[in-house]
Short mmCIF file of C-alpha atoms in Angstrom, two decimals:
data_model
loop_
_atom_site.label_atom_id
_atom_site.label_comp_id
_atom_site.label_asym_id
_atom_site.label_seq_id
_atom_site.Cartn_x
_atom_site.Cartn_y
_atom_site.Cartn_z
CA MET W 88 101.11 -142.02 154.87
CA MET W 89 104.13 -140.55 156.60
CA ASN W 90 104.66 -141.66 160.18
CA LYS W 91 104.32 -139.07 162.89
CA LYS W 92 107.89 -139.43 164.06
CA LEU W 93 109.36 -138.71 160.62
CA SER W 94 106.99 -135.81 160.25
CA LYS W 95 108.37 -134.22 163.44
CA GLN W 96 111.95 -134.81 162.31
CA LEU W 97 111.31 -133.15 158.94
CA GLU W 98 109.70 -130.14 160.60
CA PHE W 99 112.84 -129.76 162.70
CA ILE W 100 115.04 -130.08 159.59
CA LYS W 101 113.09 -127.26 157.91
CA GLU W 102 113.11 -125.09 161.03
CA ILE W 103 116.88 -125.15 161.46
CA ASP W 104 117.32 -123.76 157.94
CA LYS W 105 116.86 -120.39 159.69
CA ILE W 106 120.36 -120.63 161.17
CA LYS W 107 121.65 -119.67 157.71
CA TYR W 108 120.27 -116.15 158.26
CA ILE W 109 121.92 -115.63 161.66
CA GLN W 110 124.86 -113.33 161.04
CA ARG W 111 127.89 -113.41 163.30
CA LYS W 112 129.99 -110.33 163.96
CA THR W 113 133.07 -112.05 162.58
CA LYS W 114 133.83 -111.88 158.86
CA LEU W 115 134.98 -114.72 156.57
CA PHE W 116 138.74 -115.04 155.98
CA LYS W 117 140.19 -112.02 154.16
CA SER W 118 136.70 -110.76 153.57
CA ASN W 119 134.14 -108.10 154.38
CA ARG W 120 131.30 -110.59 154.37
CA ASN W 121 129.85 -111.64 157.74
CA GLU W 122 129.85 -115.33 158.49
CA ASN W 123 126.54 -116.98 159.28
CA ASP W 124 125.94 -119.63 161.92
CA ALA W 125 125.59 -122.54 159.47
CA GLU W 126 128.92 -121.71 157.83
CA HIS W 127 130.53 -121.25 161.23
CA SER W 128 129.20 -124.57 162.54
CA TRP W 129 130.38 -126.38 159.41
CA HIS W 130 133.85 -124.88 159.70
CA LEU W 131 134.24 -125.79 163.37
CA ALA W 132 133.21 -129.39 162.67
CA VAL W 133 135.85 -129.78 159.95
CA MET W 134 138.43 -128.07 162.17
CA ALA W 135 137.71 -130.59 164.92
CA MET W 136 138.27 -133.47 162.47
CA VAL W 137 141.57 -131.96 161.36
CA LEU W 138 142.91 -130.84 164.75
CA LEU W 139 141.75 -133.76 166.91
CA GLU W 140 145.31 -134.93 167.61
CA TYR W 141 145.96 -131.76 169.65
CA SER W 142 143.25 -132.49 172.20
CA ASN W 143 144.65 -132.68 175.74
CA GLU W 144 142.68 -135.86 176.35
CA ASP W 145 141.41 -138.81 174.35
CA ILE W 146 137.95 -137.77 173.26
CA ASP W 147 134.89 -139.06 171.44
CA ILE W 148 135.09 -137.13 168.18
CA LEU W 149 131.52 -138.07 167.23
CA LYS W 150 130.27 -136.29 170.35
CA VAL W 151 132.43 -133.27 169.50
CA LEU W 152 131.02 -133.10 165.95
CA LYS W 153 127.46 -133.35 167.25
CA MET W 154 128.12 -130.51 169.69
CA LEU W 155 129.65 -128.27 167.07
CA LEU W 156 126.96 -128.96 164.49
CA ILE W 157 124.10 -128.02 166.83
CA HIS W 158 125.68 -125.57 169.30
CA ASP W 159 124.35 -122.43 167.60
CA ILE W 160 120.86 -123.63 166.66
CA VAL W 161 119.49 -121.83 169.73
CA GLU W 162 120.49 -118.54 168.09
CA ILE W 163 117.52 -118.93 165.74
CA ASP W 164 115.46 -117.64 168.66
CA ALA W 165 118.06 -116.03 170.91
CA GLY W 166 120.22 -114.31 168.27
CA ASP W 167 124.00 -114.16 168.10
CA THR W 168 125.71 -112.66 171.12
CA PHE W 169 129.06 -111.08 170.36
CA ILE W 170 131.75 -112.78 172.41
CA TYR W 171 133.12 -109.40 173.54
CA ASP W 172 129.70 -107.97 174.37
CA THR W 173 130.11 -106.21 177.70
CA GLN W 174 126.37 -106.03 178.43
CA LYS W 175 125.38 -109.62 177.96
CA ASP W 176 127.09 -112.84 178.94
CA HIS W 177 127.22 -115.31 176.12
CA THR W 178 126.78 -118.59 177.83
CA ASN W 179 123.71 -120.35 179.03
CA THR W 180 121.28 -117.50 179.13
CA ASN W 181 117.68 -118.29 179.95
CA GLU W 182 116.81 -117.12 176.48
CA GLU W 183 119.09 -119.75 174.99
CA LEU W 184 117.74 -122.53 177.21
CA LYS W 185 114.20 -121.59 176.23
CA ALA W 186 115.26 -121.67 172.58
CA ALA W 187 116.89 -125.09 173.02
CA LYS W 188 113.70 -126.45 174.53
CA ARG W 189 111.50 -125.03 171.77
CA ILE W 190 113.66 -125.98 168.77
CA PHE W 191 115.11 -129.33 169.89
CA GLY W 192 111.69 -129.99 171.42
CA MET W 193 110.29 -130.24 167.87
CA LEU W 194 112.03 -133.62 167.60
CA PRO W 195 110.60 -136.91 168.93
CA ASP W 196 111.08 -137.07 172.72
CA ASP W 197 114.18 -139.29 172.82
CA GLN W 198 116.00 -137.18 170.23
CA ALA W 199 114.87 -133.93 171.80
CA LYS W 200 116.41 -135.05 175.07
CA GLU W 201 119.63 -136.17 173.37
CA PHE W 202 120.06 -132.89 171.50
CA ILE W 203 119.29 -130.74 174.55
CA ASP W 204 121.75 -132.78 176.63
CA VAL W 205 124.49 -132.40 174.02
CA TRP W 206 123.85 -128.66 173.81
CA VAL W 207 123.92 -128.26 177.62
CA GLU W 208 127.14 -130.28 177.79
CA PHE W 209 128.75 -127.93 175.25
CA GLU W 210 127.54 -124.84 177.09
CA GLU W 211 128.74 -126.07 180.48
CA GLY W 212 132.16 -126.87 179.02
CA LYS W 213 133.06 -129.39 181.71
CA THR W 214 133.64 -132.63 179.77
CA ASN W 215 136.74 -133.23 177.67
CA GLU W 216 134.60 -133.24 174.52
CA ALA W 217 133.01 -129.90 175.41
CA LYS W 218 136.41 -128.40 176.22
CA PHE W 219 137.83 -129.38 172.84
CA ALA W 220 134.70 -128.26 171.00
CA ARG W 221 134.87 -124.89 172.74
CA SER W 222 138.51 -124.48 171.80
CA MET W 223 137.47 -124.77 168.13
CA ASP W 224 134.80 -122.13 168.72
CA ARG W 225 137.48 -119.74 169.97
CA LEU W 226 140.17 -120.57 167.44
CA GLU W 227 138.17 -119.87 164.28
CA PRO W 228 137.41 -116.17 164.97
CA LEU W 229 141.01 -115.68 166.13
CA LEU W 230 142.27 -116.90 162.74
CA GLN W 231 139.62 -114.84 160.96
CA ASN W 232 140.50 -111.63 162.80
CA VAL W 233 144.19 -112.08 162.07
CA SER W 234 143.42 -112.64 158.37
CA ASN W 235 141.32 -109.47 158.39
CA ASN W 236 144.01 -107.23 159.91
CA GLY W 237 142.26 -107.08 163.25
CA GLY W 238 138.69 -107.72 162.13
CA THR W 239 136.20 -107.41 164.99
CA TRP W 240 138.99 -106.34 167.39
CA LYS W 241 139.49 -103.17 165.39
CA GLU W 242 135.83 -102.75 164.50
CA PHE W 243 134.59 -102.95 168.10
CA ASN W 244 137.71 -101.63 169.82
CA VAL W 245 138.45 -104.86 171.66
CA LYS W 246 141.76 -104.77 173.54
CA TYR W 247 144.46 -107.35 174.19
CA ASP W 248 143.37 -108.15 177.76
CA ALA W 249 139.84 -109.07 176.70
CA VAL W 250 141.09 -111.19 173.81
CA TYR W 251 143.69 -112.94 175.95
CA LYS W 252 141.11 -113.74 178.61
CA LYS W 253 138.48 -115.10 176.22
CA GLN W 254 141.00 -117.07 174.17
CA GLN W 255 142.36 -118.89 177.23
CA VAL W 256 139.45 -121.29 176.90
CA ILE W 257 141.51 -122.92 174.13
CA GLN W 258 143.97 -124.12 176.75
CA GLU W 259 141.38 -126.30 178.42
CA GLY W 260 140.84 -128.22 175.19
CA SER W 261 144.35 -128.13 173.82
CA LYS W 262 147.57 -126.88 175.39
CA GLU W 263 149.32 -127.15 172.01
CA LEU W 264 146.76 -125.03 170.19
CA TRP W 265 146.80 -122.54 173.05
CA GLN W 266 150.57 -122.18 172.68
CA TYR W 267 150.02 -121.33 169.02
CA ALA W 268 147.10 -118.99 169.82
CA GLU W 269 149.18 -117.14 172.41
CA GLU W 270 151.91 -116.65 169.82
CA ILE W 271 149.59 -115.16 167.25
CA ILE W 272 147.92 -112.91 169.84
CA ASP W 273 151.38 -111.58 170.75
CA LYS W 274 152.27 -111.13 167.09
CA SER W 275 149.00 -109.28 166.53
CA VAL W 276 150.01 -106.76 169.19
CA GLU W 277 153.47 -106.36 167.63
CA SER W 278 152.03 -105.81 164.17
CA GLY W 279 149.51 -103.30 165.51
CA ILE W 280 146.28 -105.12 164.61
CA LEU W 281 145.46 -105.65 168.30
CA ASN W 282 145.89 -102.85 170.84
CA LYS W 283 147.08 -103.20 174.43
CA MET S 207 157.64 -121.78 166.79
CA MET S 208 154.70 -123.54 165.23
CA ASN S 209 155.28 -127.10 164.10
CA LYS S 210 155.15 -127.78 160.38
CA LYS S 211 152.27 -130.21 160.66
CA LEU S 212 150.00 -127.72 162.41
CA SER S 213 151.01 -125.09 159.91
CA LYS S 214 149.77 -127.29 157.04
CA GLN S 215 146.54 -128.03 158.86
CA LEU S 216 145.86 -124.35 159.44
CA GLU S 217 146.52 -123.53 155.78
CA PHE S 218 143.92 -126.16 154.86
CA ILE S 219 141.45 -124.70 157.37
CA LYS S 220 141.85 -121.26 155.79
CA GLU S 221 141.63 -122.62 152.24
CA ILE S 222 138.31 -124.39 152.76
CA ASP S 223 136.70 -121.10 153.82
CA LYS S 224 136.21 -120.61 150.07
CA ILE S 225 133.42 -123.19 150.07
CA LYS S 226 131.23 -120.47 151.61
CA TYR S 227 131.27 -118.65 148.27
CA ILE S 228 130.25 -121.66 146.17
CA GLN S 229 126.60 -121.13 145.29
CA ARG S 230 124.30 -124.04 144.62
CA LYS S 231 121.39 -123.81 142.22
CA THR S 232 118.96 -124.72 144.99
CA LYS S 233 117.48 -122.03 147.20
CA LEU S 234 117.05 -122.06 150.99
CA PHE S 235 113.64 -123.15 152.31
CA LYS S 236 110.85 -120.77 151.31
CA SER S 237 113.44 -118.39 149.99
CA ASN S 238 114.94 -116.73 146.94
CA ARG S 239 118.44 -116.92 148.33
CA ASN S 240 120.79 -119.55 146.90
CA GLU S 241 122.31 -121.99 149.35
CA ASN S 242 126.09 -122.19 149.51
CA ASP S 243 128.12 -125.36 149.92
CA ALA S 244 129.06 -124.75 153.57
CA GLU S 245 125.40 -124.29 154.54
CA HIS S 246 124.42 -127.33 152.48
CA SER S 247 127.12 -129.53 154.06
CA TRP S 248 126.11 -128.41 157.54
CA HIS S 249 122.47 -129.16 156.89
CA LEU S 250 123.15 -132.65 155.50
CA ALA S 251 125.29 -133.51 158.52
CA VAL S 252 122.52 -132.55 160.95
CA MET S 253 119.96 -134.39 158.81
CA ALA S 254 122.08 -137.54 159.01
CA MET S 255 122.17 -137.27 162.81
CA VAL S 256 118.40 -136.88 162.94
CA LEU S 257 117.42 -139.47 160.31
CA LEU S 258 119.98 -142.19 161.10
CA GLU S 259 117.32 -144.64 162.29
CA TYR S 260 115.94 -144.89 158.73
CA SER S 261 119.17 -146.24 157.25
CA ASN S 262 118.66 -149.63 155.58
CA GLU S 263 121.74 -150.97 157.32
CA ASP S 264 123.61 -150.40 160.57
CA ILE S 265 126.14 -147.74 159.74
CA ASP S 266 129.05 -145.83 161.23
CA ILE S 267 127.51 -142.38 161.69
CA LEU S 268 130.94 -140.79 162.30
CA LYS S 269 132.02 -141.88 158.82
CA VAL S 270 128.76 -140.49 157.37
CA LEU S 271 129.29 -137.12 159.07
CA LYS S 272 132.87 -136.93 157.81
CA MET S 273 131.69 -137.66 154.26
CA LEU S 274 128.95 -135.06 154.35
CA LEU S 275 131.16 -132.40 155.90
CA ILE S 276 133.85 -132.70 153.23
CA HIS S 277 131.99 -133.99 150.15
CA ASP S 278 131.70 -130.60 148.44
CA ILE S 279 135.14 -129.17 149.26
CA VAL S 280 136.32 -130.18 145.76
CA GLU S 281 133.87 -127.61 144.37
CA ILE S 282 136.25 -124.86 145.50
CA ASP S 283 138.21 -125.74 142.34
CA ALA S 284 135.69 -127.66 140.27
CA GLY S 285 132.58 -125.55 140.90
CA ASP S 286 129.05 -126.73 141.62
CA THR S 287 127.54 -129.00 138.97
CA PHE S 288 123.77 -128.86 138.85
CA ILE S 289 122.35 -132.30 139.48
CA TYR S 290 120.05 -132.00 136.44
CA ASP S 291 122.80 -130.66 134.17
CA THR S 292 122.43 -132.53 130.88
CA GLN S 293 125.90 -131.61 129.58
CA LYS S 294 128.04 -132.68 132.48
CA ASP S 295 127.87 -135.69 134.75
CA HIS S 296 128.10 -134.78 138.38
CA THR S 297 130.05 -137.61 139.85
CA ASN S 298 133.71 -138.30 139.91
CA THR S 299 134.89 -136.02 137.16
CA ASN S 300 138.62 -135.73 136.58
CA GLU S 301 138.30 -132.10 137.55
CA GLU S 302 136.93 -133.09 140.96
CA LEU S 303 139.60 -135.71 141.54
CA LYS S 304 142.29 -133.17 140.71
CA ALA S 305 140.64 -130.74 143.14
CA ALA S 306 140.52 -133.40 145.86
CA LYS S 307 144.22 -134.07 145.43
CA ARG S 308 145.14 -130.40 145.53
CA ILE S 309 142.96 -129.33 148.45
CA PHE S 310 143.10 -132.40 150.70
CA GLY S 311 146.75 -132.65 149.66
CA MET S 312 147.42 -129.49 151.67
CA LEU S 313 147.05 -131.62 154.82
CA PRO S 314 149.82 -133.76 156.32
CA ASP S 315 150.19 -136.99 154.30
CA ASP S 316 148.23 -139.33 156.57
CA GLN S 317 145.30 -136.94 156.82
CA ALA S 318 145.39 -136.12 153.12
CA LYS S 319 145.05 -139.81 152.37
CA GLU S 320 142.21 -140.24 154.87
CA PHE S 321 140.24 -137.28 153.49
CA ILE S 322 140.73 -138.32 149.85
CA ASP S 323 139.66 -141.87 150.69
CA VAL S 324 136.53 -140.66 152.47
CA TRP S 325 135.68 -138.38 149.54
CA VAL S 326 136.20 -141.20 146.98
CA GLU S 327 134.06 -143.52 149.10
CA PHE S 328 131.24 -140.98 149.07
CA GLU S 329 131.53 -140.42 145.32
CA GLU S 330 131.56 -144.12 144.52
CA GLY S 331 128.48 -144.66 146.66
CA LYS S 332 129.11 -148.35 147.24
CA THR S 333 129.41 -148.67 151.02
CA ASN S 334 126.42 -148.47 153.34
CA GLU S 335 127.74 -145.23 154.80
CA ALA S 336 128.13 -143.66 151.35
CA LYS S 337 124.64 -144.80 150.36
CA PHE S 338 123.05 -143.19 153.40
CA ALA S 339 125.13 -140.01 153.00
CA ARG S 340 124.07 -139.75 149.36
CA SER S 341 120.43 -140.16 150.31
CA MET S 342 120.77 -137.06 152.52
CA ASP S 343 122.33 -135.19 149.58
CA ARG S 344 119.24 -135.97 147.48
CA LEU S 345 116.61 -135.42 150.15
CA GLU S 346 117.57 -131.85 151.09
CA PRO S 347 117.02 -130.26 147.63
CA LEU S 348 113.79 -132.25 147.26
CA LEU S 349 112.45 -130.69 150.46
CA GLN S 350 113.75 -127.27 149.39
CA ASN S 351 112.11 -127.45 145.96
CA VAL S 352 108.78 -128.46 147.46
CA SER S 353 108.98 -125.58 149.94
CA ASN S 354 109.72 -123.22 147.02
CA ASN S 355 106.75 -124.30 144.90
CA GLY S 356 108.92 -126.19 142.47
CA GLY S 357 112.19 -124.29 142.96
CA THR S 358 114.87 -125.46 140.52
CA TRP S 359 112.41 -127.84 138.81
CA LYS S 360 110.40 -124.87 137.60
CA GLU S 361 113.39 -122.61 137.10
CA PHE S 362 115.30 -125.07 134.89
CA ASN S 363 112.30 -126.90 133.45
CA VAL S 364 113.18 -130.24 135.02
CA LYS S 365 110.50 -132.89 134.49
CA TYR S 366 109.12 -135.70 136.65
CA ASP S 367 111.11 -138.48 134.95
CA ALA S 368 114.46 -136.79 135.59
CA VAL S 369 113.55 -136.06 139.21
CA TYR S 370 112.25 -139.56 139.84
CA LYS S 371 115.40 -141.11 138.38
CA LYS S 372 117.82 -138.92 140.35
CA GLN S 373 115.88 -139.24 143.59
CA GLN S 374 115.91 -143.04 143.45
CA VAL S 375 119.37 -142.91 144.98
CA ILE S 376 117.58 -142.30 148.29
CA GLN S 377 116.29 -145.87 148.15
CA GLU S 378 119.78 -147.32 148.37
CA GLY S 379 120.36 -145.54 151.68
CA SER S 380 116.87 -145.72 153.11
CA LYS S 381 113.79 -147.52 151.82
CA GLU S 382 111.65 -145.69 154.36
CA LEU S 383 112.83 -142.25 153.29
CA TRP S 384 112.42 -143.24 149.66
CA GLN S 385 108.78 -144.17 150.33
CA TYR S 386 108.26 -140.69 151.72
CA ALA S 387 110.20 -139.07 148.85
CA GLU S 388 108.14 -140.93 146.27
CA GLU S 389 104.97 -139.68 147.94
CA ILE S 390 106.03 -136.06 147.83
CA ILE S 391 107.22 -136.34 144.23
CA ASP S 392 103.75 -137.66 143.31
CA LYS S 393 102.06 -134.92 145.30
CA SER S 394 104.25 -132.35 143.55
CA VAL S 395 102.90 -133.54 140.20
CA GLU S 396 99.33 -133.40 141.48
CA SER S 397 99.76 -129.88 142.81
CA GLY S 398 101.36 -128.72 139.57
CA ILE S 399 104.80 -127.73 140.92
CA LEU S 400 106.46 -130.60 138.96
CA ASN S 401 105.53 -131.36 135.35
CA LYS S 402 105.26 -134.79 133.73
#
């Protein structure tokens, strides 16, 4: 007989499969195919492993990976909110908190608490780990949009000021990566894939 | 100007996007849609976080996550080999080693070495971390096939003996999870979704 704890954990593991159907607005690199949240989360986790040395502060990379791997699970219930959505703020909506409680709440109590805490920490963006994790979350779509000749910027008529403002979050995690991001935002304006 | 090291790292980050196009034989849970390698790697990493307590030995979970996140990147060049393929052995083919050297070799030297070493450690399956990581890699398709009324077992006419033999790898990482896996393999025979 399977123990009750394992049973809960396996139900959670099956439930989160649904993240593979959550489509982001952003497309894969040099592609017309939308990225889904599982692919996105995987990519950010590997990026964090590779780019760790650029973090402004010494950080716990295990915590960063945990954050990145679970940060979008709430979208199973709450859906993906486009970062440049002018109607709806992305972060920490009640809908997302409710989703976190329902989905992470499928786990045994101690794990449910741990996962919710990690998710809240990412959303609040105050700790060094959360700041670096959030810089990965900004950097990936920037690279994707550049590779797609403007990508969602063109598609949804997003202008330089909005991009510059949203991308500044990178700075809090990594001044070096922000310097690079700033450069490619400027180049995107010059090459006409991002409008002022 | 971007430093040369960062430039290499970003080229690697773009290159591994291709893993999102590598289709596995196994389908998502209760689904007809094939899983891709990015989704699979993401799911295994979260499973490892959730199921860590069942590891036979105390392990370094950060190492396990790194292994699971990068273990299938070689398939960008080498392609996915079906675990029940009777023509081709899955593990440690020359093709995969060549792929590891090319793709991880895009990174700066120290990181290239680290990533290749982690990949080789996973493939060899000798350390406690590799054993637990490999048990995740077996458990996910088992759960998927059960949820799909036989899934790839039915589709490719895979029999009980082959499944039992391949799944035994779970035991090396986790006796407790193997006990559960054995139970559901037996139940699958009883319910007719796996043939003797």
